[in-house]
Coordinates of C-alpha atoms in Angstrom, one line a residue:
M1 CA -83.5 73.6 19.8
L2 CA -81.4 71.2 17.7
H3 CA -79.9 69.8 20.9
L4 CA -83.4 69.0 22.3
L5 CA -84.5 67.5 19.0
R6 CA -81.5 65.3 18.8
Y7 CA -81.7 63.9 22.3
R8 CA -85.5 63.4 22.2
F9 CA -85.0 61.5 19.0
L10 CA -82.2 59.3 20.4
Q11 CA -84.2 58.7 23.6
T12 CA -87.3 57.6 21.6
I13 CA -85.6 55.2 19.3
R14 CA -83.5 53.7 22.1
N15 CA -86.6 52.8 24.1
V16 CA -86.8 49.2 23.0
P17 CA -90.2 48.2 24.6
V18 CA -92.0 51.3 23.1
M19 CA -90.4 50.8 19.7
F20 CA -91.3 47.1 19.7
W21 CA -95.0 47.8 20.2
A22 CA -95.0 50.8 17.7
L23 CA -93.0 49.1 14.9
A24 CA -91.8 45.5 15.4
F25 CA -95.1 44.0 16.7
P26 CA -97.2 45.2 13.7
I27 CA -94.6 43.8 11.3
I28 CA -94.6 40.4 13.1
L29 CA -98.4 40.4 13.2
G30 CA -98.5 41.2 9.4
T31 CA -96.1 38.3 8.7
F32 CA -98.3 35.9 10.7
F33 CA -101.4 37.1 8.7
Y34 CA -99.6 36.4 5.5
L35 CA -98.5 33.0 6.6
S36 CA -102.0 32.2 7.7
F37 CA -103.8 33.4 4.6
G38 CA -101.0 32.5 2.1
N39 CA -100.9 34.6 -1.1
A40 CA -104.2 33.2 -2.3
G41 CA -106.1 36.1 -3.8
L42 CA -103.7 38.7 -2.4
E43 CA -102.0 39.3 -5.7
S44 CA -104.3 40.3 -8.5
T45 CA -103.5 40.8 -12.2
G46 CA -106.6 42.9 -12.7
E47 CA -107.8 40.6 -15.5
S48 CA -110.9 38.3 -15.4
N49 CA -110.9 35.1 -17.4
W50 CA -114.3 34.0 -18.6
E51 CA -114.8 30.4 -19.6
E52 CA -117.7 29.4 -21.8
I53 CA -120.2 27.1 -20.1
K54 CA -120.1 23.6 -21.5
V55 CA -123.6 22.4 -22.6
A56 CA -125.2 19.8 -24.9
V57 CA -128.0 20.4 -27.4
I58 CA -130.5 17.7 -28.0
K59 CA -133.1 17.9 -30.9
E60 CA -136.5 16.6 -30.1
G61 CA -139.3 15.7 -32.5
D62 CA -140.0 17.3 -35.9
S63 CA -138.4 20.6 -36.7
S64 CA -140.7 23.6 -36.4
E65 CA -140.1 27.3 -36.9
N66 CA -139.7 27.9 -33.2
S67 CA -137.3 25.0 -32.7
Q68 CA -135.2 26.1 -35.8
A69 CA -135.1 29.6 -34.4
F70 CA -133.9 28.3 -31.0
E71 CA -131.3 26.2 -32.6
T72 CA -130.0 29.1 -34.6
F73 CA -129.9 31.2 -31.4
L74 CA -127.8 28.6 -29.6
E75 CA -125.4 28.3 -32.5
Q76 CA -124.9 32.1 -32.3
M77 CA -124.1 31.8 -28.6
D78 CA -121.6 29.0 -29.2
G79 CA -118.1 30.4 -28.5
E80 CA -119.3 33.5 -26.7
M81 CA -121.1 32.3 -23.6
L82 CA -121.7 28.7 -24.4
D83 CA -119.4 25.8 -25.4
I84 CA -121.7 23.3 -27.2
Q85 CA -120.2 19.8 -27.0
D86 CA -120.5 17.2 -29.8
I87 CA -123.2 15.2 -28.1
S88 CA -126.4 14.2 -30.0
Q89 CA -127.9 11.4 -27.9
E90 CA -129.9 12.2 -24.8
A91 CA -128.5 9.2 -22.8
E92 CA -125.0 10.3 -23.5
A93 CA -125.9 13.9 -22.5
L94 CA -127.4 12.8 -19.2
E95 CA -124.4 10.8 -18.4
A96 CA -122.1 13.7 -19.1
L97 CA -124.4 15.9 -17.0
N98 CA -124.1 13.5 -14.0
D99 CA -120.3 13.4 -14.4
E100 CA -120.3 17.3 -14.6
T101 CA -118.6 17.1 -17.9
I102 CA -121.3 19.5 -19.0
L103 CA -123.4 21.8 -16.9
G104 CA -126.7 21.8 -18.8
I105 CA -128.7 20.2 -21.6
F106 CA -130.8 22.4 -24.0
Y107 CA -133.7 20.6 -25.7
V108 CA -134.5 22.0 -29.1
A109 CA -138.3 21.6 -29.6
D110 CA -141.3 23.7 -30.3
T111 CA -141.2 24.6 -26.6
P112 CA -137.5 24.8 -25.7
S113 CA -136.4 23.5 -22.3
L114 CA -133.3 23.1 -20.1
T115 CA -132.0 20.5 -17.7
V116 CA -129.4 21.1 -15.1
A117 CA -128.0 18.9 -12.3
R118 CA -127.5 21.4 -9.5
N119 CA -127.9 25.0 -8.5
G120 CA -125.0 27.3 -9.1
L121 CA -123.8 30.5 -10.9
N122 CA -123.3 28.8 -14.3
E123 CA -126.6 27.0 -14.0
S124 CA -128.3 30.3 -13.3
I125 CA -126.7 31.8 -16.4
L126 CA -128.1 29.0 -18.5
T127 CA -131.5 29.5 -17.1
S128 CA -131.3 33.2 -17.9
V129 CA -130.3 32.4 -21.5
L130 CA -133.4 30.3 -21.9
T131 CA -135.6 32.8 -20.2
S132 CA -134.3 35.6 -22.3
Y133 CA -135.0 33.7 -25.5
N134 CA -138.5 32.8 -24.5
Q135 CA -139.3 36.4 -23.6
N136 CA -138.0 37.7 -26.9
A137 CA -139.8 35.0 -28.9
S138 CA -143.0 35.7 -27.1
M139 CA -142.6 39.4 -27.8
F140 CA -142.1 38.8 -31.5
R141 CA -145.2 36.5 -31.6
K142 CA -147.3 39.2 -30.0
I143 CA -146.1 41.9 -32.3
A144 CA -146.7 39.6 -35.3
M145 CA -150.3 39.0 -34.2
T146 CA -151.2 42.6 -33.2
H147 CA -149.0 44.8 -35.4
P148 CA -147.4 42.7 -38.1
E149 CA -146.4 45.9 -40.0
S150 CA -144.0 46.7 -37.1
I151 CA -142.2 43.3 -37.0
M152 CA -139.3 44.6 -39.1
D153 CA -138.9 47.6 -36.9
A154 CA -138.7 45.4 -33.8
M155 CA -136.1 43.2 -35.5
E156 CA -134.0 46.2 -36.4
T157 CA -134.3 47.5 -32.8
M158 CA -133.0 44.2 -31.5
K159 CA -130.1 44.3 -33.8
D160 CA -129.3 47.9 -32.8
Y161 CA -128.2 46.7 -29.3
R162 CA -126.5 49.3 -27.1
K163 CA -124.7 48.8 -23.9
T164 CA -126.4 50.5 -21.0
T165 CA -123.5 50.2 -18.7
S166 CA -119.9 51.3 -18.8
E167 CA -116.9 49.7 -17.3
V168 CA -115.3 51.8 -14.6
S169 CA -112.1 51.1 -12.7
L170 CA -112.4 50.9 -8.9
G171 CA -109.0 52.5 -8.7
G172 CA -107.4 49.5 -6.9
G173 CA -106.1 46.1 -8.0
D174 CA -107.5 43.9 -5.3
L175 CA -110.9 43.1 -3.8
N176 CA -109.9 40.0 -2.0
P177 CA -111.5 39.9 1.5
N178 CA -108.2 39.1 3.2
V179 CA -106.8 42.6 2.3
Q180 CA -109.1 44.1 4.9
Y181 CA -107.0 42.4 7.6
F182 CA -103.9 44.3 6.4
F183 CA -105.8 47.6 6.3
A184 CA -106.9 47.0 9.9
L185 CA -103.4 46.0 10.8
I186 CA -102.0 49.3 9.5
A187 CA -104.7 51.2 11.4
Y188 CA -103.8 49.3 14.5
A189 CA -100.1 50.2 14.0
C190 CA -101.0 53.8 13.7
L191 CA -102.8 53.7 17.0
S192 CA -99.8 52.0 18.5
G193 CA -98.2 55.4 18.4
S194 CA -100.0 55.9 21.7
F195 CA -97.1 54.1 23.4
L196 CA -94.8 56.9 22.1
G197 CA -97.2 59.5 23.3
V198 CA -97.5 58.1 26.8
Q199 CA -93.8 57.8 27.2
S200 CA -93.4 61.5 26.2
S201 CA -96.1 62.5 28.7
V202 CA -94.4 60.5 31.5
D203 CA -91.1 62.1 30.7
G204 CA -92.7 65.5 31.3
Q205 CA -94.3 64.7 34.7
A206 CA -92.2 65.3 37.7
N207 CA -94.3 63.2 40.0
I208 CA -93.8 60.1 37.9
S209 CA -90.2 60.1 36.5
A210 CA -86.9 61.6 37.4
L211 CA -86.5 62.9 33.9
G212 CA -89.8 64.7 34.3
A213 CA -88.5 66.3 37.5
R214 CA -85.4 67.6 35.7
R215 CA -87.4 68.9 32.8
S216 CA -89.8 70.7 35.1
I217 CA -87.0 72.9 36.5
T218 CA -85.3 73.7 33.2
P219 CA -85.5 77.3 32.1
T220 CA -86.8 76.2 28.7
H221 CA -90.5 77.0 28.2
K222 CA -92.8 74.0 28.7
L223 CA -94.6 74.8 25.4
T224 CA -91.3 74.6 23.6
L225 CA -90.6 71.2 25.1
V226 CA -94.1 70.0 24.2
I227 CA -93.7 71.1 20.5
I228 CA -90.3 69.4 20.2
D229 CA -91.7 66.2 21.7
M230 CA -94.7 66.2 19.3
A231 CA -92.5 66.9 16.3
V232 CA -90.0 64.1 17.1
L233 CA -92.8 61.6 18.0
L234 CA -94.7 62.4 14.8
L235 CA -91.6 62.0 12.7
V236 CA -90.5 58.7 14.3
H237 CA -94.0 57.1 14.2
F238 CA -94.6 58.4 10.6
F239 CA -91.4 56.5 9.6
N240 CA -92.6 53.5 11.6
I241 CA -95.8 53.4 9.5
L242 CA -93.9 54.0 6.3
I243 CA -91.7 51.0 7.1
L244 CA -94.7 48.9 7.8
C245 CA -96.4 49.9 4.5
L246 CA -93.2 49.2 2.5
Y247 CA -93.0 45.8 4.2
V248 CA -96.7 45.0 3.4
S249 CA -96.5 46.3 -0.2
K250 CA -93.0 45.3 -1.3
V251 CA -92.2 42.2 0.8
L252 CA -95.6 40.7 1.2
K253 CA -96.7 42.0 -2.2
I254 CA -100.1 43.3 -1.0
S255 CA -101.3 46.3 -2.9
L256 CA -102.1 49.5 -1.0
G257 CA -103.0 51.5 -4.1
N258 CA -100.9 53.5 -6.5
D259 CA -101.7 57.0 -5.2
I260 CA -98.5 57.6 -3.2
P261 CA -99.3 61.2 -2.0
S262 CA -102.7 60.0 -0.6
L263 CA -101.0 57.0 1.0
L264 CA -98.4 59.4 2.7
L265 CA -101.2 61.7 3.8
V266 CA -103.2 58.8 5.4
D267 CA -100.0 57.5 7.1
F268 CA -99.3 60.9 8.5
M269 CA -102.8 61.4 9.8
G270 CA -102.7 57.9 11.3
S271 CA -99.4 58.7 13.0
M272 CA -100.9 61.9 14.4
I273 CA -104.0 60.3 15.8
G274 CA -101.9 57.6 17.5
V275 CA -99.4 60.0 19.1
C276 CA -102.2 62.4 20.2
L277 CA -104.1 59.5 21.8
G278 CA -101.0 58.5 23.8
V279 CA -100.4 62.1 24.9
A280 CA -104.0 62.4 26.1
I281 CA -103.8 59.1 28.0
G282 CA -100.5 60.2 29.6
C283 CA -101.8 63.6 30.7
L284 CA -105.3 62.7 31.8
A285 CA -104.9 59.4 33.6
R286 CA -103.5 59.9 37.2
I287 CA -102.2 56.4 37.3
S288 CA -98.9 54.6 37.2
Y289 CA -96.8 54.2 34.0
G290 CA -97.6 50.5 33.9
M291 CA -101.4 51.2 34.0
K292 CA -101.0 53.8 31.3
T293 CA -99.3 51.2 29.1
A294 CA -102.2 48.8 29.7
V295 CA -104.7 51.5 28.7
C296 CA -102.6 52.0 25.5
I297 CA -102.9 48.3 24.7
L298 CA -106.6 48.4 25.2
C299 CA -107.0 51.6 23.2
S300 CA -105.1 50.2 20.3
L301 CA -106.3 46.5 20.2
F302 CA -110.0 47.1 20.9
P303 CA -110.5 49.7 18.1
G304 CA -108.4 47.4 15.9
F305 CA -110.8 44.5 16.7
L306 CA -113.8 46.7 15.8
A307 CA -112.1 47.6 12.5
G308 CA -111.7 43.9 11.5
L309 CA -108.2 43.1 12.9
M310 CA -109.4 39.7 14.4
I311 CA -112.7 39.2 12.6
G312 CA -112.7 40.5 9.0
D313 CA -116.4 41.2 8.8
M314 CA -116.6 43.0 12.1
K315 CA -116.5 46.5 10.6
N316 CA -119.3 45.6 8.1
I317 CA -121.4 44.2 10.9
I318 CA -121.0 47.3 12.9
E319 CA -121.7 49.5 9.9
L320 CA -125.0 47.6 9.3
H321 CA -126.3 47.8 12.9
C322 CA -124.6 50.8 14.5
P323 CA -122.6 52.9 11.9
I324 CA -121.9 55.7 14.4
V325 CA -119.4 53.4 16.1
N326 CA -117.3 53.3 12.9
R327 CA -117.3 57.1 12.7
L328 CA -116.0 57.3 16.3
N329 CA -113.5 54.5 16.0
P330 CA -110.2 55.9 14.6
A331 CA -109.0 52.4 13.4
A332 CA -112.2 52.0 11.4
V333 CA -111.8 55.5 9.9
L334 CA -108.2 54.7 8.9
S335 CA -109.2 51.4 7.4
D336 CA -112.0 53.2 5.5
A337 CA -109.5 55.7 4.2
F338 CA -107.3 52.9 2.8
Y339 CA -110.3 51.4 1.1
C340 CA -111.3 54.7 -0.4
M341 CA -107.7 55.4 -1.6
G342 CA -106.7 51.9 -2.8
I343 CA -109.9 50.3 -4.0
Y344 CA -113.0 52.5 -4.2
N345 CA -111.3 55.6 -5.5
D346 CA -114.0 57.7 -3.6
M347 CA -112.3 61.0 -2.9
E348 CA -115.3 62.5 -1.1
R349 CA -115.4 59.7 1.4
F350 CA -111.6 59.8 1.6
T351 CA -111.7 63.5 2.5
R352 CA -114.4 62.9 5.1
C353 CA -112.1 60.3 6.8
L354 CA -109.2 62.7 6.9
L355 CA -111.3 65.4 8.4
I356 CA -112.6 63.1 11.1
L357 CA -109.0 62.1 11.9
A358 CA -107.9 65.7 12.1
L359 CA -110.9 66.6 14.4
M360 CA -110.1 63.6 16.7
S361 CA -106.4 64.6 16.9
T362 CA -107.4 68.2 17.8
L363 CA -109.8 67.1 20.5
L364 CA -107.2 64.8 22.0
L365 CA -104.6 67.5 22.1
A366 CA -107.1 69.9 23.6
A367 CA -108.0 67.4 26.3
A368 CA -104.3 66.8 27.1
F369 CA -103.7 70.6 27.3
L370 CA -106.6 71.0 29.7
G371 CA -105.1 68.2 31.8
I372 CA -101.7 69.7 32.3
R373 CA -102.2 73.5 31.9
R374 CA -102.5 74.1 35.7
E375 CA -100.3 71.3 36.9
R376 CA -98.0 72.5 39.7
Y377 CA -95.7 70.7 42.1
D378 CA -95.2 71.6 45.8
S379 CA -91.8 70.1 45.8
I380 CA -89.3 68.7 43.2

């Protein structure tokens, strides 16, 4: 048994073309991804820096109760959401607005107003500030007219502000869109284990390889040979994926999450689905070894493409229009598992992904077994 394990291991790692596609090519592709994207957004500190919005406040006409209240409201917002500049003349404020030194001008009057130069996130926030003030002012005026005895209760209610949302960690440190390319890359690398599986199947078929002919006449039970082959291939490809993950996380500095056991589990399931896919291709397809290699390339690149390897939004587009494809695509399932583990922290969805991968692996092995269980040779 140890003799068979040793020589199958040596035979696998010495097969340069197969190891290139299973290990070297994903690392090279990941390096090109990093060089193309740079490190912009790929390293995240987990902190968000909020800058106050620079505005000017211009007083118009005589002071009224409403204008004084609005001015007090803006003063309270200064230093929290707003950064009120020392500008008192309208002409100066308009010039600063055109130069984008400030993003808005609040006019303090009986009817407060706002002027902005363009549409954008900060301008929308300023509009919301004014709208919120007008709504609250209108509410207090209505209460004062209809139920003046309740005005103090309304003010106390406004002071007793409670947060209705809570901050929850997503479990990961990066939401940059470029990370999805690296998740799809690792998924593609897992499926590249099909090259190892095909080579193993070819080595066991007497009508294709000389080694297959010798193994077919050996007294060792065929099931023992199959189990040894699968154990070695899973071990080799599992370490291939671990090396890729270490390269992505430690060299390229791209976070794959902090849950090491879950990462190892996903890598193992990805290695299994890749090897099982290759074994199924090698056993079912009655074609030459070169054609089987071409089928492996297709069965690894095309699912990777659908998972976002070439076009980052492809998986989301498919999820929107035909989600069943993402459930049947092992690369998409693997990419989803990395998202659930490293970013979303959704263990229910993570478990579903692992179960789908386990079911796919079982079906592929069953198909391979049905393809070779009655295989006989008239002459060897």
